[in-house]
Coordinates of C-alpha atoms in Angstrom, one line a residue:
X1 CA 93.9 32.9 -45.6
X2 CA 93.6 35.2 -48.6
X3 CA 94.0 38.3 -46.4
X4 CA 97.0 36.7 -44.6
X5 CA 98.6 35.9 -48.0
X6 CA 98.1 39.5 -49.1
X7 CA 99.7 40.8 -45.9
X8 CA 102.7 38.5 -46.5
X9 CA 103.1 39.6 -50.1
X10 CA 102.4 36.2 -51.6
X11 CA 99.7 34.8 -53.9
X12 CA 97.1 32.4 -52.7
X13 CA 94.9 30.8 -55.4
X14 CA 91.9 28.5 -54.5
X15 CA 90.9 26.0 -57.2
X16 CA 88.4 23.2 -57.6
X17 CA 88.9 20.3 -60.0
X18 CA 85.3 19.2 -60.6
X19 CA 82.5 17.0 -59.2
X20 CA 80.5 19.4 -57.0
X21 CA 77.5 17.1 -57.4
X22 CA 76.3 14.0 -55.7
X23 CA 77.1 12.3 -52.4
X24 CA 74.8 13.6 -49.8
X25 CA 71.3 15.0 -49.2
X26 CA 72.4 18.7 -49.7
X27 CA 72.9 18.1 -53.4
X28 CA 70.8 15.0 -53.9
X29 CA 67.8 15.5 -51.6
X30 CA 66.0 18.0 -53.7
X31 CA 62.2 17.8 -54.1
X32 CA 60.6 16.1 -57.1
X33 CA 61.0 18.2 -60.2
X34 CA 64.3 19.8 -58.9
X35 CA 67.7 19.5 -60.4
X36 CA 70.6 17.7 -58.7
X37 CA 73.1 20.2 -57.2
X38 CA 71.2 23.3 -58.1
X39 CA 70.8 24.5 -54.5
X40 CA 74.3 23.6 -53.4
X41 CA 75.8 25.2 -56.5
X42 CA 74.2 28.5 -55.4
X43 CA 76.0 28.2 -52.0
X44 CA 79.3 27.2 -53.6
X45 CA 79.4 30.5 -55.4
X46 CA 80.1 32.1 -52.0
X47 CA 83.5 30.3 -51.8
X48 CA 86.2 32.6 -53.2
X49 CA 87.5 30.2 -55.9
X50 CA 90.0 31.6 -58.5
X51 CA 89.5 28.8 -61.0
X52 CA 87.1 25.8 -61.3
X53 CA 86.8 23.0 -63.8
X54 CA 84.0 20.6 -64.6
X55 CA 83.8 17.0 -63.5
X56 CA 82.1 13.9 -64.9
X57 CA 79.3 14.2 -62.3
X58 CA 78.1 17.4 -63.9
X59 CA 77.9 15.6 -67.3
X60 CA 75.6 12.5 -66.9
X61 CA 72.3 14.3 -67.2
X62 CA 71.5 17.1 -69.6
X63 CA 69.3 19.1 -67.1
X64 CA 72.3 19.1 -64.7
X65 CA 74.8 20.2 -67.4
X66 CA 72.4 22.9 -68.6
X67 CA 71.9 24.1 -65.1
X68 CA 75.7 24.5 -64.7
X69 CA 75.8 26.3 -68.1
X70 CA 73.0 28.7 -67.4
X71 CA 73.1 29.3 -63.6
X72 CA 76.5 28.3 -62.3
X73 CA 79.2 29.0 -64.8
X74 CA 78.2 32.7 -65.4
X75 CA 78.6 33.4 -61.7
X76 CA 82.4 32.9 -62.0
X77 CA 82.9 35.7 -64.6
X78 CA 85.1 33.6 -66.8
X79 CA 86.8 31.4 -64.2
X80 CA 84.7 28.3 -64.6
X81 CA 86.7 26.5 -67.3
X82 CA 85.6 23.8 -69.7
X83 CA 88.4 23.6 -72.3
X84 CA 87.1 20.4 -73.9
X85 CA 83.4 20.3 -72.9
X86 CA 80.4 21.7 -74.9
X87 CA 76.7 21.7 -74.5
X88 CA 74.0 22.0 -77.3
X89 CA 71.6 24.8 -76.6
X90 CA 69.0 26.8 -78.5
X91 CA 70.7 29.9 -80.0
X92 CA 69.3 33.4 -80.2
X93 CA 68.1 32.7 -83.7
X94 CA 66.3 29.6 -82.6
X95 CA 68.8 27.1 -84.0
X96 CA 70.7 24.5 -82.1
X97 CA 74.3 25.4 -81.4
X98 CA 77.1 23.7 -79.5
X99 CA 78.9 26.1 -77.0
X100 CA 81.3 25.6 -74.1
X101 CA 79.6 25.1 -70.8
X102 CA 82.1 27.5 -69.2
X103 CA 85.1 29.3 -70.7
X104 CA 87.8 27.6 -72.8
X105 CA 90.5 29.4 -70.8
X106 CA 91.2 32.3 -68.5
X107 CA 94.0 34.9 -68.5
X108 CA 94.4 36.9 -65.3
X109 CA 96.9 38.7 -63.1
X110 CA 97.4 37.7 -59.5
X111 CA 97.5 40.1 -56.6
X112 CA 101.3 40.0 -56.7
X113 CA 101.3 40.9 -60.4
X114 CA 102.0 37.5 -62.0
X115 CA 100.4 36.7 -65.3
X116 CA 98.5 33.4 -65.5
X117 CA 97.0 31.3 -68.2
X118 CA 94.5 28.8 -66.8
X119 CA 92.9 25.8 -68.6
X120 CA 90.2 23.5 -67.3
X121 CA 90.1 19.9 -68.7
X122 CA 87.8 16.9 -68.3
X123 CA 89.2 13.4 -68.7
X124 CA 88.4 11.5 -72.0
X125 CA 84.9 10.8 -71.1
X126 CA 82.2 8.8 -73.0
X127 CA 79.3 8.5 -70.6
X128 CA 78.1 12.1 -71.0
X129 CA 74.5 13.0 -71.6
X130 CA 73.0 13.4 -75.1
X131 CA 73.5 17.0 -76.4
X132 CA 76.7 17.4 -74.5
X133 CA 80.1 16.9 -76.0
X134 CA 83.5 16.0 -74.6
X135 CA 86.6 16.3 -76.7
X136 CA 89.6 14.1 -76.1
X137 CA 92.8 15.8 -74.8
X138 CA 94.6 14.7 -78.0
X139 CA 92.0 16.6 -80.1
X140 CA 92.1 19.6 -77.7
X141 CA 95.9 20.2 -78.0
X142 CA 95.5 20.2 -81.8
X143 CA 92.9 22.9 -81.8
X144 CA 94.0 26.2 -83.3
X145 CA 92.7 28.3 -80.4
X146 CA 94.7 26.1 -78.0
X147 CA 97.9 26.4 -79.9
X148 CA 97.4 30.2 -80.2
X149 CA 96.6 30.8 -76.5
X150 CA 99.5 28.9 -75.1
X151 CA 102.0 30.9 -77.1
X152 CA 101.6 33.9 -74.9
X153 CA 104.3 34.6 -72.4
X154 CA 103.0 34.2 -68.8
X155 CA 104.5 33.8 -65.4
X156 CA 103.0 30.4 -65.0
X157 CA 100.4 28.0 -66.4
X158 CA 97.6 26.7 -64.2
X159 CA 96.0 23.5 -65.4
X160 CA 92.9 22.4 -63.4
X161 CA 91.1 19.3 -64.5
X162 CA 89.1 16.3 -63.5
X163 CA 91.5 13.5 -64.3
X164 CA 94.0 11.6 -62.3
X165 CA 97.6 12.8 -61.8
X166 CA 98.7 9.6 -63.5
X167 CA 96.5 10.1 -66.6
X168 CA 98.8 10.4 -69.6
X169 CA 96.6 13.2 -71.0
X170 CA 98.3 15.6 -68.6
X171 CA 101.5 14.8 -70.4
X172 CA 99.9 15.8 -73.7
X173 CA 99.1 19.2 -72.3
X174 CA 102.5 19.5 -70.6
X175 CA 104.4 18.6 -73.8
X176 CA 102.4 21.1 -75.8
X177 CA 103.4 23.8 -73.3
X178 CA 107.0 22.7 -72.9
X179 CA 107.4 22.8 -76.7
X180 CA 107.0 26.5 -76.6
X181 CA 107.9 27.4 -73.0
X182 CA 110.7 25.1 -71.7
X183 CA 111.1 26.9 -68.4
X184 CA 107.8 28.4 -67.5
X185 CA 106.3 26.9 -64.3
X186 CA 103.3 24.6 -64.7
X187 CA 100.9 23.8 -61.8
X188 CA 98.5 20.9 -62.3
X189 CA 95.6 20.1 -60.0
X190 CA 93.8 16.9 -60.9
X191 CA 91.2 14.5 -59.4
X192 CA 88.8 11.7 -60.3
X193 CA 90.5 8.7 -58.9
X194 CA 89.6 9.7 -55.3
X195 CA 93.2 9.2 -54.1
X196 CA 95.8 11.6 -52.6
X197 CA 98.6 11.8 -55.2
X198 CA 101.4 14.0 -56.3
X199 CA 104.0 13.8 -59.1
X200 CA 106.8 15.9 -60.5
X201 CA 107.0 16.2 -64.3
X202 CA 110.1 18.2 -64.3
X203 CA 111.8 20.6 -61.8
X204 CA 109.3 23.3 -62.7
X205 CA 106.1 21.2 -63.0
X206 CA 104.1 19.6 -60.2
X207 CA 100.8 17.8 -60.3
X208 CA 98.6 17.1 -57.3
X209 CA 95.2 15.5 -56.5
X210 CA 93.5 15.8 -53.1
X211 CA 91.5 12.7 -52.6
X212 CA 87.7 12.3 -52.4
X213 CA 84.5 13.5 -50.8
X214 CA 86.0 16.8 -49.5
X215 CA 88.0 14.7 -46.9
X216 CA 91.2 16.4 -48.0
X217 CA 92.3 20.0 -48.9
X218 CA 95.4 19.9 -51.1
X219 CA 98.0 22.5 -50.3
X220 CA 100.7 23.3 -52.8
X221 CA 103.3 26.0 -52.5
X222 CA 106.3 27.1 -54.6
X223 CA 109.2 29.5 -54.1
X224 CA 109.9 31.4 -57.3
X225 CA 113.4 31.2 -58.7
X226 CA 115.5 34.3 -59.0
X227 CA 116.9 33.1 -62.4
X228 CA 115.4 31.1 -65.2
X229 CA 118.0 28.4 -64.8
X230 CA 117.4 27.9 -61.1
X231 CA 115.1 25.2 -59.9
X232 CA 111.9 25.9 -58.1
X233 CA 111.2 24.7 -54.6
X234 CA 107.8 23.0 -54.2
X235 CA 106.0 21.7 -51.1
X236 CA 102.7 19.9 -50.8
X237 CA 100.5 19.0 -48.0
X238 CA 97.3 16.9 -47.7
X239 CA 95.2 18.7 -45.0
X240 CA 92.4 16.8 -43.2
X241 CA 89.3 18.9 -43.9
X242 CA 88.1 19.8 -40.5
X243 CA 87.9 22.8 -38.2
X244 CA 90.9 21.8 -36.1
X245 CA 93.1 21.8 -39.2
X246 CA 91.8 25.1 -40.4
X247 CA 92.3 26.8 -37.0
X248 CA 95.8 25.6 -36.8
X249 CA 96.9 26.9 -40.2
X250 CA 95.0 30.2 -39.9
X251 CA 96.5 30.7 -36.4
X252 CA 93.1 31.3 -35.0
X253 CA 91.2 29.9 -32.0
X254 CA 87.6 28.5 -31.7
X255 CA 86.5 32.0 -30.8
X256 CA 88.3 33.9 -33.6
X257 CA 88.1 31.4 -36.5
X258 CA 84.7 32.2 -37.8
X259 CA 84.1 35.0 -40.3
X260 CA 80.8 36.7 -41.2
X261 CA 81.0 35.1 -44.6
X262 CA 81.6 31.6 -43.2
X263 CA 78.8 31.9 -40.7
X264 CA 76.5 33.0 -43.5
X265 CA 77.4 29.9 -45.5
X266 CA 76.8 27.7 -42.5
X267 CA 73.4 29.2 -42.0
X268 CA 72.6 28.6 -45.7
X269 CA 73.6 25.0 -45.4
X270 CA 71.6 24.5 -42.3
X271 CA 68.6 26.1 -43.9
X272 CA 68.9 23.9 -47.0
X273 CA 69.1 20.8 -44.8
X274 CA 65.9 21.9 -43.1
X275 CA 64.2 22.7 -46.4
X276 CA 65.1 19.2 -47.7
X277 CA 64.1 17.5 -44.4
X278 CA 67.6 16.0 -44.1
X279 CA 67.5 16.1 -40.3
X280 CA 64.6 13.7 -40.1
X281 CA 65.7 10.8 -37.8
X282 CA 64.7 7.2 -38.7
X283 CA 66.2 5.7 -35.6
X284 CA 69.3 5.4 -33.5
X285 CA 72.1 3.2 -34.8
X286 CA 73.3 1.0 -31.9
X287 CA 76.9 0.5 -33.1
X288 CA 79.3 1.5 -35.9
X289 CA 79.0 -0.5 -39.2
X290 CA 81.8 -0.4 -41.7
X291 CA 82.0 -0.8 -45.4
X292 CA 85.5 -2.3 -45.7
X293 CA 87.3 -1.9 -42.4
X294 CA 86.4 -5.4 -41.4
X295 CA 86.7 -8.7 -43.1
X296 CA 83.6 -10.3 -44.7
X297 CA 81.5 -11.5 -43.0
X298 CA 81.6 -9.5 -39.7
X299 CA 79.0 -8.5 -37.2
X300 CA 79.8 -4.8 -37.8
X301 CA 80.0 -5.0 -41.5
X302 CA 77.4 -2.8 -43.2
X303 CA 77.1 -5.3 -46.1
X304 CA 76.4 -8.0 -43.6
X305 CA 73.8 -5.8 -41.9
X306 CA 72.1 -5.1 -45.3
X307 CA 71.9 -8.6 -46.6
X308 CA 71.5 -10.7 -43.4
X309 CA 69.3 -8.4 -41.3
X310 CA 67.8 -5.5 -43.2
X311 CA 66.6 -7.1 -46.4
X312 CA 65.2 -10.3 -44.8
X313 CA 63.2 -8.0 -42.4
X314 CA 62.0 -5.5 -45.0
X315 CA 61.5 -7.3 -48.3
X316 CA 59.0 -10.1 -47.6
X317 CA 56.6 -7.8 -45.7
X318 CA 56.7 -5.4 -48.7
X319 CA 55.1 -8.1 -50.8
X320 CA 52.4 -9.9 -48.8
X321 CA 51.2 -12.0 -51.7
X322 CA 54.6 -13.7 -51.9
X323 CA 56.0 -13.3 -48.4
X324 CA 55.2 -17.0 -47.6
X325 CA 57.3 -18.3 -50.6
X326 CA 60.9 -19.1 -49.6
X327 CA 63.4 -16.9 -51.3
X328 CA 67.1 -16.3 -52.0
X329 CA 68.1 -12.6 -52.2
X330 CA 71.3 -11.7 -54.1
X331 CA 72.8 -8.2 -54.2
X332 CA 76.1 -6.5 -55.0
X333 CA 78.1 -5.3 -52.0
X334 CA 79.0 -2.1 -54.0
X335 CA 75.4 -0.9 -53.5
X336 CA 76.5 0.4 -50.1
X337 CA 78.8 3.4 -50.4
X338 CA 79.9 4.5 -46.9
X339 CA 80.1 3.6 -43.3
X340 CA 77.2 3.9 -40.9
X341 CA 78.1 5.4 -37.5
X342 CA 76.5 4.9 -34.0
X343 CA 73.9 7.5 -33.3
X344 CA 71.0 9.1 -35.1
X345 CA 70.3 7.7 -38.6
X346 CA 68.9 10.6 -40.6
X347 CA 67.6 11.2 -44.1
X348 CA 70.9 12.7 -45.0
X349 CA 72.7 9.6 -43.8
X350 CA 70.4 7.6 -46.0
X351 CA 71.7 9.5 -49.1
X352 CA 75.3 9.0 -48.0
X353 CA 75.2 5.3 -47.1
X354 CA 72.9 3.8 -49.7
X355 CA 72.3 6.2 -52.6
X356 CA 71.0 4.0 -55.4
X357 CA 67.3 3.8 -56.1
X358 CA 67.0 0.3 -57.5
X359 CA 63.7 -1.6 -57.4
X360 CA 63.9 -5.3 -56.5
X361 CA 62.7 -7.9 -59.0
X362 CA 62.4 -11.7 -58.9
X363 CA 62.3 -14.8 -61.0
X364 CA 60.6 -18.1 -59.9
X365 CA 63.3 -20.7 -60.4
X366 CA 64.2 -24.2 -59.2
X367 CA 66.2 -24.4 -55.9
X368 CA 68.9 -26.3 -57.7
X369 CA 69.5 -23.2 -59.9
X370 CA 69.0 -20.5 -57.2
X371 CA 71.2 -22.3 -54.8
X372 CA 74.1 -21.9 -57.2
X373 CA 73.5 -18.3 -58.2
X374 CA 75.9 -16.7 -55.7
X375 CA 78.7 -18.9 -56.8
X376 CA 78.2 -18.4 -60.5
X377 CA 77.8 -14.6 -60.2
X378 CA 80.9 -14.4 -58.1
X379 CA 82.9 -16.2 -60.8
X380 CA 81.8 -13.5 -63.2
X381 CA 82.6 -10.6 -61.0
X382 CA 80.6 -7.4 -60.4
X383 CA 78.2 -6.7 -63.3
X384 CA 77.8 -3.6 -65.3
X385 CA 74.6 -1.6 -66.0
X386 CA 71.9 -3.6 -67.7
X387 CA 69.6 -2.3 -70.5
X388 CA 66.7 -3.2 -68.2
X389 CA 67.7 -0.7 -65.6
X390 CA 65.8 2.6 -65.0
X391 CA 67.6 5.4 -66.8
X392 CA 68.1 7.5 -63.7
X393 CA 69.3 4.6 -61.6
X394 CA 71.8 3.7 -64.4
X395 CA 73.1 7.3 -64.5
X396 CA 73.5 7.3 -60.8
X397 CA 75.6 4.1 -60.9
X398 CA 77.7 5.5 -63.7
X399 CA 78.2 8.6 -61.6
X400 CA 79.4 6.5 -58.7
X401 CA 81.6 4.1 -60.6
X402 CA 82.4 5.8 -63.9
X403 CA 80.5 3.1 -65.8
X404 CA 83.1 0.3 -65.7
X405 CA 83.9 0.6 -62.0
X406 CA 87.4 1.8 -62.8
X407 CA 87.5 4.4 -60.0
X408 CA 86.3 1.9 -57.4
X409 CA 89.0 -0.6 -58.4
X410 CA 91.8 2.0 -58.2
X411 CA 90.4 3.4 -55.0
X412 CA 90.3 0.0 -53.4
X413 CA 93.8 -0.8 -54.6
X414 CA 95.1 2.5 -53.1
X415 CA 93.3 1.7 -49.8
X416 CA 94.8 -1.8 -49.7
X417 CA 98.3 -0.5 -50.3
X418 CA 97.9 2.3 -47.7
X419 CA 96.8 -0.3 -45.2
X420 CA 99.6 -2.7 -45.9
X421 CA 102.3 0.0 -45.9
X422 CA 100.8 1.7 -42.9
X423 CA 100.9 -1.5 -40.9
X424 CA 104.7 -1.7 -41.6
X425 CA 105.1 1.9 -40.6
X426 CA 103.2 1.3 -37.4
X427 CA 105.5 -1.5 -36.3
X428 CA 108.5 0.8 -36.7
X429 CA 106.8 3.9 -35.2
X430 CA 107.5 5.2 -31.7
X431 CA 103.9 6.1 -30.9
X432 CA 102.8 2.7 -29.5
X433 CA 104.6 3.8 -26.3
X434 CA 102.8 7.1 -26.2
X435 CA 100.0 7.7 -23.7
X436 CA 96.5 7.2 -25.1
X437 CA 95.7 10.9 -25.4
X438 CA 98.6 11.3 -27.8
X439 CA 98.0 8.3 -29.9
X440 CA 97.3 9.1 -33.6
X441 CA 93.8 8.7 -34.8
X442 CA 92.7 6.7 -37.8
X443 CA 93.1 8.4 -41.1
X444 CA 94.8 8.5 -44.5
X445 CA 98.5 7.5 -44.5
X446 CA 99.8 8.7 -47.9
X447 CA 102.9 8.0 -49.9
X448 CA 103.5 9.7 -53.3
X449 CA 106.3 10.3 -55.7
X450 CA 106.9 14.0 -54.9
X451 CA 110.1 14.9 -52.9
X452 CA 110.1 16.5 -49.5
X453 CA 109.0 13.6 -47.3
X454 CA 105.4 12.5 -46.4
X455 CA 102.8 14.9 -47.5
X456 CA 100.2 14.2 -44.8
X457 CA 99.6 17.2 -42.6
X458 CA 98.4 15.1 -39.7
X459 CA 100.0 11.8 -38.6
X460 CA 97.5 9.0 -38.6
X461 CA 97.2 5.3 -38.0
X462 CA 96.1 3.7 -41.3
X463 CA 92.4 2.8 -41.8
X464 CA 92.1 -1.0 -42.1
X465 CA 91.0 -2.3 -45.5
X466 CA 89.5 -5.7 -46.4
X467 CA 88.3 -6.7 -49.8
X468 CA 84.6 -7.4 -49.8
X469 CA 82.9 -10.0 -52.1
X470 CA 81.3 -8.7 -55.3
X471 CA 78.0 -10.5 -54.5
X472 CA 76.4 -11.5 -51.3
X473 CA 73.2 -13.5 -50.6
X474 CA 70.7 -14.5 -48.0
X475 CA 68.5 -17.6 -48.2
X476 CA 65.5 -18.7 -46.1
X477 CA 65.0 -21.8 -48.2
X478 CA 65.3 -24.9 -46.1
X479 CA 68.5 -26.9 -46.8
X480 CA 66.5 -30.1 -47.5
X481 CA 64.5 -28.5 -50.3
X482 CA 64.4 -30.6 -53.4
X483 CA 66.3 -29.2 -56.4
X484 CA 63.2 -28.9 -58.5
X485 CA 61.2 -27.0 -55.9
X486 CA 60.4 -23.4 -57.1
X487 CA 61.4 -20.4 -55.0
X488 CA 61.8 -16.7 -55.5
X489 CA 65.2 -15.5 -56.7
X490 CA 65.2 -11.8 -55.7
X491 CA 67.8 -9.5 -57.2
X492 CA 68.3 -6.1 -58.9
X493 CA 67.8 -5.1 -62.5
X494 CA 71.4 -3.7 -62.5
X495 CA 72.9 -7.2 -63.0
X496 CA 69.8 -8.9 -64.5
X497 CA 71.7 -9.8 -67.7
X498 CA 74.1 -11.9 -65.7
X499 CA 71.4 -13.5 -63.6
X500 CA 69.4 -14.5 -66.7
X501 CA 72.4 -16.0 -68.4
X502 CA 73.3 -18.0 -65.3
X503 CA 69.8 -19.3 -65.0
X504 CA 69.7 -20.5 -68.6
X505 CA 73.2 -21.9 -68.5
X506 CA 72.4 -24.0 -65.4
X507 CA 69.1 -25.2 -66.9
X508 CA 71.0 -26.3 -70.0
X509 CA 73.6 -28.1 -67.9
X510 CA 70.8 -29.9 -66.0
X511 CA 69.2 -31.0 -69.1
X512 CA 72.4 -32.2 -70.8
X513 CA 74.0 -33.8 -67.7
X514 CA 71.0 -35.1 -65.9
X515 CA 71.7 -33.0 -62.8
X516 CA 68.1 -33.3 -61.6
X517 CA 67.2 -29.7 -60.9
X518 CA 65.4 -28.8 -64.1
X519 CA 61.7 -28.3 -64.0
X520 CA 60.3 -30.0 -67.2
X521 CA 57.9 -27.2 -68.0
X522 CA 60.5 -24.5 -67.4
X523 CA 61.8 -22.7 -70.5
X524 CA 64.7 -20.3 -70.9
X525 CA 64.0 -17.1 -69.1
X526 CA 64.2 -13.6 -70.5
X527 CA 63.9 -10.1 -69.1
X528 CA 60.1 -10.3 -69.7
X529 CA 59.9 -13.0 -67.0
X530 CA 61.3 -10.6 -64.3
X531 CA 58.6 -9.3 -62.0
X532 CA 58.7 -6.4 -59.5
X533 CA 59.1 -7.6 -55.9
X534 CA 57.3 -5.3 -53.5
X535 CA 57.7 -1.6 -53.6
X536 CA 60.8 -1.0 -51.6
X537 CA 63.8 0.6 -53.3
X538 CA 67.4 0.0 -52.2
X539 CA 67.9 3.5 -50.9
X540 CA 64.9 3.1 -48.6
X541 CA 65.9 -0.1 -46.9
X542 CA 68.0 1.2 -44.0
X543 CA 65.5 4.0 -43.3
X544 CA 62.6 1.5 -43.0
X545 CA 64.8 -0.9 -41.0
X546 CA 66.0 1.8 -38.6
X547 CA 62.4 2.9 -38.0
X548 CA 61.3 -0.7 -37.3
X549 CA 64.3 -1.9 -35.3
X550 CA 66.1 1.1 -33.8
X551 CA 63.2 3.5 -33.1
X552 CA 60.2 3.9 -30.9
X553 CA 58.4 5.5 -33.9
X554 CA 55.8 3.3 -35.6
X555 CA 57.2 1.5 -38.7

């Protein structure tokens, strides 16, 4: 594409707006003692990016942030931008000093001779690791260096950052630039909310975000005005990230598409997968299981599979000393992160589908209390990280949900809207009469506020979306069990604070209202009463289950 752009006499810039870490075995499957993303970062340096910014996933753990600072940022020769992010390191004189992880800004000239000022910004972020610093955008625009650098006359400003198009902080940057340069074009590339989105700030400023998980490549183009007073013409496209899309837009064929560089990167990725043993097969999944394409409960729901089949089959055998004691298992549905597809279930799939490494714990409680736990937790909604949780597990959850679950809520709302709007569009579309081989496939159906009609490069049928419960449970306690009979309440430390509060509240109600399910010798429980249940972690469950139920290999 870059060579084609040069032949046509146009500029093509490739940018990345952060979060190169986490999500599959290539970044997360490193051996013990390794650093998350170190190996994949090395491969990413082979991609001809013009500008990159940092994301929150690079900021949760100091070793990861330091690896980016020491081994990744320098590879980009000033184009990895962290305008408001610092790290504390040992200086040449032995003292601690706070320095930018990358560069504050970059000035460069494109192949077509246009002067550019680029900035790389991270959202206002508070969950960063100790000895890293994130400055708010409000503080950033007040910095003397920022005010000085934006005064220079350039042909356009390129703002790349890990924050949503709708984040008001983009407006702070935009307003600071517009106060000095009322007509200079501004291109904004955001992210973080996992959604396809686009907005126009004025007739010379466009902002775009390209979705999540490398499912989408965002394409933005602009026709330069001949006069300062003329409007610019912008277009944008959301490209499905697959080989068919790439071949179409590069005007190549399956035989002519590959380049020596691309084949080299593919070999590197395959070698890394082999090194990390990501191709190891646990079993063969007999059907597709979906995270939220089906209503709860459903036979092909991955949450149903996890709570109703996998956990009951795996947990009790992992703790023989208590396997005979009836139990109620309670988990959050958000612990599963992606669909599981029919076919081989590999170690890499394990990282993608169920990434969290929680240990199960239990409390011995009366049935009258445990039987109400699902209802009471559901009233409270999904819990946040507990102080009892392992530090690495807590960091992983914050990486996935940005601490408060904000991203997940926005993502689900976006999915729900796309599904509802898409259903209406389907009823009006002409394709129901098309032959099967021409029917659109499932995919993202996007609407945004930018002009020029729909931005989706490929027409799709909308992916169904159904809200899942925050909590789900499974019980093997007989229904006729007396309310005072003790059983094991099995759960995860992640929401232990809520569990303990519910147990104690229900006990108090029983005592004050004579409900009859309090055990006389039972006192209020604390975190000290929680005990480990077996040795299986949540990320291991599906692998063990697949080997036991979907494989000829010994369990």
